């Protein structure tokens, strides 16, 4: 039971018309594991990540969160109730933050917990304080998103996702839209989560970060997982030529 | 000139009533129309699209005439003022449908995704994330619709509602001063529109982002 994966993707496939974006991908992530997904643009990384909370439904295959099938086939109404419940356990962080611009930082964080978990105003405020402390932005609690830097926005977005106490966190290029000098503050928050043994699946173009933080690295190309393994192996001694090529380009760019 | 002034003020009041009532009806039709056009049901989407294209594809004057003169034929007997409010309201409602729909779909898709990812339902997402952002996008374009509506109330002079345009025409006969009569009516329209514009600006500032 304890060894059971927290996320279990079985034979995931996805097509847009005749374009096969994911081809028979299986992936198991255990509790506390941190998995990086790397690969060239258009290889299907985001599509795979977004299949996990059924934001981009698969064409075939199954996604399981512990013992619940995420992409269960249900009548519309039942499916809605089911997926809303499942998604509360899966936090997601987007490249473009997607903070709610009409709400201040506190309300961005407390909107969902208040609505979905029936927290009182006092409980919700307490929660916002806790989460903002974690990402080091307590002094920005009354700010609006437009008054924050990109790095601060992303840290608030992480706090917002964490406030739902998810079992898994998904990151889709969380630092790609940031100016280089703002990347580190977001990476630090993610490293801190890693130390707290949060289960994370991280799509990233930052090889250095993946190497530092992750337990496992998946290299995807053209809708398949070409190679996977611990970062030492993938980055230092990849077996596949496509992986080698990709890394040659990207590791050079890093230095 | 001074002699006719009280009649113009009374007529201005009728124009204001026509504008306010048909604006409220238009906002209701617009909200329903936009909901229909964005609905998951294809029947509702078709109904919404038909409403918009029929109204926008025909002259407003014809719509007023159909309701007022055609109504009795199918058993709908309306006072001229009532017919005017209904026709103007349904008419502007089609334009407001498009304004509201446009504002709703202009809200970034990432907003919906973020809310749904947190576990909010479609309805909760619409109410607390999409709608508040759409509202601030729609204030100015709705202001444009309302501006058109106020000027459009002049149409119901054609079914003898005693509003500004009708009143101006009526006093030409006794004063022989068409220029002054129409000028006075025009000035009053402009005053009404100016005040409405102030209201729209105020609302726009109130809903603006911090
Ligand atoms: N809605 C869509 N309709 C059609 N094709 C799509 C759609 N979304 C994605 N694709 C295609 O699916 C493929 C995989 O896209 P995906 O966004 O998953 O790639 P990615 O690995 O995340 O790339 P990037 O590194 O640029 O973010 C691409 O070829 C893309 O063009
Ligand atoms: Mg992507």
PDB file of C-alpha atoms and ligand atoms in Angstrom, chain A residues 45-46 172-173 203, ligand 2:
ATOM      1  CA  UNK A  45       5.619  17.631 -22.076  1.00  0.00           C
ATOM      2  CA  UNK A  46       2.823  20.079 -21.289  1.00  0.00           C
ATOM      3  CA  UNK A 172       4.832  23.596 -16.268  1.00  0.00           C
ATOM      4  CA  UNK A 173       7.928  25.663 -16.982  1.00  0.00           C
ATOM      5  CA  UNK A 203       8.455  20.273 -16.764  1.00  0.00           C
TER       6      UNK A 203
HETATM    7 MG1  LIG C   2       4.948  23.166 -22.837  1.00  0.00          MG
END
